[in-house]
């Protein structure tokens, strides 16, 4: 197989285009999520929920959070383990779920009676929030502190990973749980090896360029196995895997404000290697130790990640407060104007008054 030799600019442009962040915006929400494979869910919404920010950064002002709620209600998308995915993709996870049922953890086994109580209650009354489900656990869940006293929540999440229960919707921020058979499409599961291969291929199509193997992370891997074709990038050590469909394609860049969980920058090592972009979430740091802000939004301009926007949405006051625009390198007049335009567009989309400083 041919080893592709890419310049650093070509590699960046492949990554940006694959993430639907170039000038050719996707046609609609479902099409976009099908290509990206997932929207991550995170409870922090200092500007807006991350799933909505990812959608807005691609679809623009025409996107409404109500569109995502509607898609979930119609079951064209489903919630699975802190992500929103196209319903049709569930077939690629069903075999893995079935395998987990054959090798339950010791904690699940110890609380099998509670698991059966939950299934019975959901069968009779679901969908229900976790607080309305019985906690008959014989052995309490223990952690380092973050999830203590959350027996039912932890058991539901483990049951979800086994394909027994699923999120049927939300009541405010509370998840509503039901039997998975009522939520997931009734489609044949894909055999494990084939499912893994197809998931790697879909992930590479969404990322454009990635490592074959890298650090293991929760929720969604960064690596893509043997998907695509081998490549090397000028000035970067090691081999990559590249989506051949992205090679030689034209590039029309634009400016975008990204979620801190955006897949373009989620792999911090790749962001450093391809974009020379240093970034990390700082919400858990003391304010005096933050470099960029509590929930700084990465700023994309063309094929470069050029800075971070420190902003907070104060919905009670009705304002989007911009504390700082951090420039990794001094912006020129054109970049400044484009970034300012995106900040105004963000405030308009949020229906908040823009306040600077």
Tab-separated table of C-alpha atoms in Angstrom:
chain	number	residue	atom	x	y	z
A	1	UNK	CA	0.000	0.000	0.000
A	2	UNK	CA	1.275	3.482	-0.889
A	3	UNK	CA	2.681	5.541	1.985
A	4	UNK	CA	1.255	9.044	1.610
A	5	UNK	CA	3.578	11.937	2.367
A	6	UNK	CA	1.702	14.981	3.633
A	7	UNK	CA	2.801	18.483	4.456
A	8	UNK	CA	1.714	19.788	7.858
A	9	UNK	CA	-0.735	22.119	6.108
A	10	UNK	CA	-2.256	19.252	4.122
A	11	UNK	CA	-2.679	17.241	7.346
A	12	UNK	CA	-4.367	20.155	9.119
A	13	UNK	CA	-6.713	20.764	6.224
A	14	UNK	CA	-7.675	17.094	6.090
A	15	UNK	CA	-8.507	17.207	9.816
A	16	UNK	CA	-10.551	20.414	9.544
A	17	UNK	CA	-12.445	19.311	6.439
A	18	UNK	CA	-13.212	15.871	7.909
A	19	UNK	CA	-14.719	17.552	10.971
A	20	UNK	CA	-17.020	19.627	8.732
A	21	UNK	CA	-15.367	22.862	9.837
A	22	UNK	CA	-14.376	24.179	6.412
A	23	UNK	CA	-16.464	26.498	4.272
A	24	UNK	CA	-18.759	23.727	2.979
A	25	UNK	CA	-21.253	23.449	5.837
A	26	UNK	CA	-23.235	20.194	6.210
A	27	UNK	CA	-26.778	20.041	4.883
A	28	UNK	CA	-28.567	19.195	8.122
A	29	UNK	CA	-28.339	17.917	11.675
A	30	UNK	CA	-28.849	14.192	11.083
A	31	UNK	CA	-26.446	14.195	8.132
A	32	UNK	CA	-23.874	16.003	10.252
A	33	UNK	CA	-24.090	13.637	13.241
A	34	UNK	CA	-24.033	10.609	10.950
A	35	UNK	CA	-20.718	11.853	9.548
A	36	UNK	CA	-19.215	12.877	12.906
A	37	UNK	CA	-20.490	9.588	14.450
A	38	UNK	CA	-21.244	11.209	17.803
A	39	UNK	CA	-22.002	14.275	19.866
A	40	UNK	CA	-20.476	14.155	23.328
A	41	UNK	CA	-22.690	15.009	26.303
A	42	UNK	CA	-21.246	16.995	29.188
A	43	UNK	CA	-23.188	18.741	31.973
A	44	UNK	CA	-21.062	21.904	31.871
A	45	UNK	CA	-22.831	24.649	29.949
A	46	UNK	CA	-20.876	27.809	30.770
A	47	UNK	CA	-21.638	29.058	27.242
A	48	UNK	CA	-23.968	26.338	25.943
A	49	UNK	CA	-24.115	22.527	26.195
A	50	UNK	CA	-21.235	21.020	24.251
A	51	UNK	CA	-23.514	19.059	21.892
A	52	UNK	CA	-25.246	22.298	20.905
A	53	UNK	CA	-21.952	24.161	20.479
A	54	UNK	CA	-20.650	21.434	18.172
A	55	UNK	CA	-23.833	21.637	16.093
A	56	UNK	CA	-23.808	25.454	15.939
A	57	UNK	CA	-20.131	25.603	14.930
A	58	UNK	CA	-20.956	23.422	11.906
A	59	UNK	CA	-24.529	24.350	10.985
A	60	UNK	CA	-24.494	28.027	11.949
A	61	UNK	CA	-27.353	30.220	13.118
A	62	UNK	CA	-29.981	27.983	11.516
A	63	UNK	CA	-29.367	25.334	14.181
A	64	UNK	CA	-31.676	25.274	17.200
A	65	UNK	CA	-31.232	23.037	20.273
A	66	UNK	CA	-34.863	22.088	19.725
A	67	UNK	CA	-33.732	20.312	16.540
A	68	UNK	CA	-31.590	17.928	18.566
A	69	UNK	CA	-34.385	17.316	21.077
A	70	UNK	CA	-36.709	16.545	18.172
A	71	UNK	CA	-34.234	14.138	16.559
A	72	UNK	CA	-33.865	12.280	19.844
A	73	UNK	CA	-37.640	12.204	20.271
A	74	UNK	CA	-38.061	10.720	16.787
A	75	UNK	CA	-35.323	8.168	17.596
A	76	UNK	CA	-33.258	9.104	14.545
A	77	UNK	CA	-30.587	9.603	17.194
A	78	UNK	CA	-30.158	7.925	20.554
A	79	UNK	CA	-28.206	8.613	23.721
A	80	UNK	CA	-25.559	6.031	24.570
A	81	UNK	CA	-22.959	6.269	27.348
A	82	UNK	CA	-22.486	10.071	27.420
A	83	UNK	CA	-22.840	10.421	23.645
A	84	UNK	CA	-25.580	11.026	21.102
A	85	UNK	CA	-25.279	8.736	18.086
A	86	UNK	CA	-27.240	7.935	14.929
A	87	UNK	CA	-29.741	5.209	15.794
A	88	UNK	CA	-28.483	3.070	12.928
A	89	UNK	CA	-25.036	2.879	14.529
A	90	UNK	CA	-26.352	0.942	17.535
A	91	UNK	CA	-25.932	-2.282	15.552
A	92	UNK	CA	-22.168	-1.711	15.797
A	93	UNK	CA	-22.315	-1.820	19.616
A	94	UNK	CA	-24.894	-4.528	20.299
A	95	UNK	CA	-22.425	-7.451	20.179
A	96	UNK	CA	-20.143	-5.682	22.649
A	97	UNK	CA	-23.122	-5.079	24.932
A	98	UNK	CA	-24.142	-8.734	24.743
A	99	UNK	CA	-20.596	-9.787	25.635
A	100	UNK	CA	-20.663	-7.591	28.750
A	101	UNK	CA	-23.811	-9.388	29.894
A	102	UNK	CA	-21.888	-12.665	29.882
A	103	UNK	CA	-19.119	-11.277	32.134
A	104	UNK	CA	-20.726	-8.943	34.666
A	105	UNK	CA	-18.583	-7.071	37.169
A	106	UNK	CA	-18.478	-8.300	40.749
A	107	UNK	CA	-20.464	-5.246	41.870
A	108	UNK	CA	-23.252	-5.893	39.343
A	109	UNK	CA	-23.388	-9.550	40.356
A	110	UNK	CA	-23.610	-8.589	44.028
A	111	UNK	CA	-26.570	-6.338	43.227
A	112	UNK	CA	-28.371	-8.565	40.758
A	113	UNK	CA	-31.578	-8.368	42.814
A	114	UNK	CA	-31.579	-4.563	42.473
A	115	UNK	CA	-30.882	-4.880	38.737
A	116	UNK	CA	-33.953	-7.128	38.373
A	117	UNK	CA	-36.033	-4.735	40.502
A	118	UNK	CA	-35.107	-1.866	38.177
A	119	UNK	CA	-35.966	-3.868	35.060
A	120	UNK	CA	-39.335	-4.832	36.536
A	121	UNK	CA	-40.183	-1.231	37.480
A	122	UNK	CA	-39.214	0.071	34.038
A	123	UNK	CA	-41.195	-2.680	32.325
A	124	UNK	CA	-44.272	-1.676	34.287
A	125	UNK	CA	-43.920	2.120	34.451
A	126	UNK	CA	-41.032	3.394	32.273
A	127	UNK	CA	-39.662	5.836	31.197
A	128	UNK	CA	-38.598	6.988	34.683
A	129	UNK	CA	-35.846	9.157	36.206
A	130	UNK	CA	-33.302	7.399	38.397
A	131	UNK	CA	-34.746	8.908	41.602
A	132	UNK	CA	-37.973	6.962	41.031
A	133	UNK	CA	-36.235	3.604	40.751
A	134	UNK	CA	-35.680	1.307	43.750
A	135	UNK	CA	-32.314	1.256	45.475
A	136	UNK	CA	-32.196	-2.288	46.829
A	137	UNK	CA	-28.445	-2.658	46.378
A	138	UNK	CA	-26.881	-5.097	48.826
A	139	UNK	CA	-23.414	-3.626	48.250
A	140	UNK	CA	-23.132	0.177	47.935
A	141	UNK	CA	-21.086	1.786	45.195
A	142	UNK	CA	-17.792	3.168	46.431
A	143	UNK	CA	-15.517	5.629	44.672
A	144	UNK	CA	-12.921	8.266	45.406
A	145	UNK	CA	-15.780	10.624	46.177
A	146	UNK	CA	-17.286	11.825	42.882
A	147	UNK	CA	-19.943	9.113	42.647
A	148	UNK	CA	-20.491	7.975	46.233
A	149	UNK	CA	-24.149	7.404	47.184
A	150	UNK	CA	-25.147	6.929	43.547
A	151	UNK	CA	-26.030	3.242	43.583
A	152	UNK	CA	-28.936	3.434	41.149
A	153	UNK	CA	-27.223	5.854	38.750
A	154	UNK	CA	-24.090	3.739	38.566
A	155	UNK	CA	-26.098	0.529	38.152
A	156	UNK	CA	-28.181	2.104	35.360
A	157	UNK	CA	-25.037	3.188	33.529
A	158	UNK	CA	-23.582	-0.306	33.772
A	159	UNK	CA	-26.892	-1.803	32.649
A	160	UNK	CA	-26.845	0.624	29.719
A	161	UNK	CA	-23.381	-0.591	28.723
A	162	UNK	CA	-24.871	-4.127	28.746
A	163	UNK	CA	-27.761	-3.112	26.486
A	164	UNK	CA	-30.450	-3.707	29.118
A	165	UNK	CA	-31.653	-0.140	29.637
A	166	UNK	CA	-31.377	3.055	27.609
A	167	UNK	CA	-32.034	6.760	27.913
A	168	UNK	CA	-35.523	7.437	26.564
A	169	UNK	CA	-35.346	11.220	26.889
A	170	UNK	CA	-34.767	13.939	29.437
A	171	UNK	CA	-36.835	15.860	31.948
A	172	UNK	CA	-34.773	19.002	32.363
A	173	UNK	CA	-31.287	17.653	33.055
A	174	UNK	CA	-32.575	14.332	34.420
A	175	UNK	CA	-32.265	11.297	32.188
A	176	UNK	CA	-35.395	9.212	31.703
A	177	UNK	CA	-34.635	5.485	31.610
A	178	UNK	CA	-36.508	2.679	29.895
A	179	UNK	CA	-35.912	-0.832	28.632
A	180	UNK	CA	-33.388	-0.756	25.792
A	181	UNK	CA	-35.646	-2.931	23.624
A	182	UNK	CA	-38.162	-0.074	23.558
A	183	UNK	CA	-35.550	2.505	22.501
A	184	UNK	CA	-33.002	0.877	20.222
A	185	UNK	CA	-33.766	-0.155	16.631
A	186	UNK	CA	-34.588	-3.834	16.280
A	187	UNK	CA	-31.736	-4.584	13.892
A	188	UNK	CA	-29.369	-7.572	13.789
A	189	UNK	CA	-26.127	-7.007	15.665
A	190	UNK	CA	-22.920	-6.833	13.651
A	191	UNK	CA	-20.324	-9.488	14.630
A	192	UNK	CA	-17.665	-8.052	16.997
A	193	UNK	CA	-14.664	-8.024	14.647
A	194	UNK	CA	-16.680	-6.524	11.804
A	195	UNK	CA	-18.244	-3.962	14.150
A	196	UNK	CA	-14.818	-2.859	15.391
A	197	UNK	CA	-13.514	-2.520	11.822
A	198	UNK	CA	-16.496	-0.429	10.757
A	199	UNK	CA	-16.288	1.773	13.845
A	200	UNK	CA	-12.603	2.435	13.113
A	201	UNK	CA	-13.460	3.315	9.514
A	202	UNK	CA	-16.238	5.679	10.550
A	203	UNK	CA	-14.020	7.315	13.159
A	204	UNK	CA	-11.260	7.909	10.606
A	205	UNK	CA	-13.770	9.370	8.162
A	206	UNK	CA	-14.800	11.831	10.900
A	207	UNK	CA	-11.227	12.672	11.937
A	208	UNK	CA	-9.551	12.574	8.522
A	209	UNK	CA	-6.160	11.695	9.967
A	210	UNK	CA	-5.340	9.805	13.174
A	211	UNK	CA	-2.900	7.389	14.750
A	212	UNK	CA	-3.393	3.642	14.348
A	213	UNK	CA	-2.857	3.235	18.085
A	214	UNK	CA	-2.618	5.763	20.896
A	215	UNK	CA	-3.521	6.334	24.536
A	216	UNK	CA	-6.697	4.636	25.682
A	217	UNK	CA	-9.357	7.168	26.684
A	218	UNK	CA	-12.961	6.919	27.915
A	219	UNK	CA	-16.080	7.483	25.779
A	220	UNK	CA	-14.543	7.342	22.279
A	221	UNK	CA	-11.050	6.228	21.155
A	222	UNK	CA	-8.649	8.595	19.421
A	223	UNK	CA	-7.078	5.847	17.318
A	224	UNK	CA	-8.413	4.050	14.246
A	225	UNK	CA	-6.564	0.736	13.962
A	226	UNK	CA	-5.827	-0.240	10.375
A	227	UNK	CA	-8.560	1.912	8.821
A	228	UNK	CA	-7.574	4.047	5.841
A	229	UNK	CA	-4.069	4.182	4.412
A	230	UNK	CA	-0.633	4.869	5.957
A	231	UNK	CA	0.798	8.380	5.900
A	232	UNK	CA	3.641	10.429	7.298
A	233	UNK	CA	3.411	14.117	8.067
A	234	UNK	CA	6.285	16.500	7.419
A	235	UNK	CA	8.042	17.369	10.671
A	236	UNK	CA	5.995	14.964	12.837
A	237	UNK	CA	7.376	11.675	14.112
A	238	UNK	CA	5.718	8.347	13.378
A	239	UNK	CA	3.060	7.089	11.007
A	240	UNK	CA	-0.570	8.094	10.705
A	241	UNK	CA	-3.652	6.646	9.069
A	242	UNK	CA	-5.386	8.911	6.574
A	243	UNK	CA	-8.811	8.737	4.939
A	244	UNK	CA	-7.948	8.403	1.224
A	245	UNK	CA	-11.201	10.157	0.269
A	246	UNK	CA	-9.755	13.354	1.787
A	247	UNK	CA	-6.575	13.372	-0.276
A	248	UNK	CA	-6.251	16.060	-2.926
A	249	UNK	CA	-9.522	17.775	-2.034
A	250	UNK	CA	-9.857	21.580	-2.295
A	251	UNK	CA	-9.965	23.574	0.923
A	252	UNK	CA	-12.025	26.649	1.706
A	253	UNK	CA	-11.454	27.723	5.298
A	254	UNK	CA	-13.558	29.781	7.663
A	255	UNK	CA	-13.506	30.963	11.273
A	256	UNK	CA	-15.235	28.956	13.991
A	257	UNK	CA	-15.565	28.929	17.778
A	258	UNK	CA	-15.335	25.385	19.095
A	259	UNK	CA	-16.586	23.518	22.129
A	260	UNK	CA	-13.855	22.530	24.601
A	261	UNK	CA	-14.941	18.948	23.820
A	262	UNK	CA	-14.834	19.351	20.029
A	263	UNK	CA	-13.344	16.326	18.280
A	264	UNK	CA	-10.936	18.554	16.320
A	265	UNK	CA	-9.052	19.321	19.535
A	266	UNK	CA	-10.174	16.546	21.891
A	267	UNK	CA	-6.979	14.559	21.267
A	268	UNK	CA	-4.576	17.044	22.862
A	269	UNK	CA	-1.490	15.290	21.506
A	270	UNK	CA	-2.788	15.411	17.929
A	271	UNK	CA	-3.693	19.086	18.412
A	272	UNK	CA	-0.090	19.791	19.417
A	273	UNK	CA	1.462	17.702	16.658
A	274	UNK	CA	-0.661	18.963	13.765
A	275	UNK	CA	-1.761	22.428	14.902
A	276	UNK	CA	0.908	23.385	17.477
A	277	UNK	CA	-2.084	24.100	19.715
A	278	UNK	CA	-1.659	23.917	23.473
A	279	UNK	CA	-5.014	23.504	25.205
A	280	UNK	CA	-6.627	21.981	28.262
A	281	UNK	CA	-9.831	22.259	30.240
A	282	UNK	CA	-9.331	24.574	33.196
A	283	UNK	CA	-12.706	24.450	34.925
A	284	UNK	CA	-11.272	22.249	37.691
A	285	UNK	CA	-8.304	24.532	38.330
A	286	UNK	CA	-8.291	27.400	40.845
A	287	UNK	CA	-9.063	30.676	39.082
A	288	UNK	CA	-5.559	31.992	39.784
A	289	UNK	CA	-3.991	29.076	37.887
A	290	UNK	CA	-6.082	29.330	34.713
A	291	UNK	CA	-4.300	30.531	31.596
A	292	UNK	CA	-7.329	30.872	29.314
A	293	UNK	CA	-10.467	30.762	31.462
A	294	UNK	CA	-13.043	28.501	33.056
A	295	UNK	CA	-14.551	27.310	29.746
A	296	UNK	CA	-12.383	28.750	26.990
A	297	UNK	CA	-13.546	28.049	23.435
A	298	UNK	CA	-10.795	27.146	20.935
A	299	UNK	CA	-10.714	29.482	17.930
A	300	UNK	CA	-10.255	28.045	14.433
A	301	UNK	CA	-9.257	30.309	11.550
A	302	UNK	CA	-8.832	28.550	8.224
A	303	UNK	CA	-6.527	25.600	8.874
A	304	UNK	CA	-5.015	27.035	12.070
A	305	UNK	CA	-6.089	26.996	15.696
A	306	UNK	CA	-5.201	30.538	16.630
A	307	UNK	CA	-6.450	31.214	20.165
A	308	UNK	CA	-9.049	30.804	22.882
A	309	UNK	CA	-12.191	32.752	23.765
A	310	UNK	CA	-12.849	33.201	27.483
A	311	UNK	CA	-16.592	33.809	27.663
A	312	UNK	CA	-19.515	32.993	29.963
A	313	UNK	CA	-23.244	33.083	29.284
A	314	UNK	CA	-25.085	34.843	32.124
A	315	UNK	CA	-28.633	33.895	31.294
A	316	UNK	CA	-30.153	35.610	34.326
A	317	UNK	CA	-28.598	38.910	33.236
A	318	UNK	CA	-29.280	38.138	29.564
A	319	UNK	CA	-25.667	38.657	28.477
A	320	UNK	CA	-22.766	36.804	26.897
A	321	UNK	CA	-19.781	38.151	28.794
A	322	UNK	CA	-16.462	38.060	26.922
A	323	UNK	CA	-13.644	38.232	29.443
A	324	UNK	CA	-10.741	37.855	27.015
A	325	UNK	CA	-9.668	36.731	23.568
A	326	UNK	CA	-6.334	34.955	23.963
A	327	UNK	CA	-4.212	35.192	20.804
A	328	UNK	CA	-1.667	32.388	20.474
A	329	UNK	CA	0.096	34.623	17.970
A	330	UNK	CA	-0.927	38.266	17.421
A	331	UNK	CA	-3.994	38.433	15.176
A	332	UNK	CA	-3.863	40.525	12.070
A	333	UNK	CA	-6.722	42.857	11.205
A	334	UNK	CA	-8.480	40.240	9.063
A	335	UNK	CA	-8.335	37.534	11.743
A	336	UNK	CA	-9.535	39.980	14.405
A	337	UNK	CA	-12.497	40.986	12.256
A	338	UNK	CA	-13.427	37.354	11.516
A	339	UNK	CA	-13.173	36.316	15.168
A	340	UNK	CA	-15.228	39.329	16.279
A	341	UNK	CA	-17.857	38.385	13.727
A	342	UNK	CA	-18.097	34.869	15.167
A	343	UNK	CA	-18.402	36.229	18.706
A	344	UNK	CA	-21.294	38.441	17.605
A	345	UNK	CA	-22.872	35.459	15.840
A	346	UNK	CA	-22.535	33.364	19.015
A	347	UNK	CA	-24.281	36.031	21.103
A	348	UNK	CA	-27.054	36.326	18.518
A	349	UNK	CA	-27.545	32.552	18.425
A	350	UNK	CA	-27.727	32.440	22.226
A	351	UNK	CA	-30.117	35.429	22.131
A	352	UNK	CA	-27.911	37.251	24.627
A	353	UNK	CA	-26.528	40.763	24.652
A	354	UNK	CA	-22.797	40.828	24.013
A	355	UNK	CA	-20.754	42.452	26.805
A	356	UNK	CA	-16.982	42.699	26.510
A	357	UNK	CA	-14.617	42.978	29.458
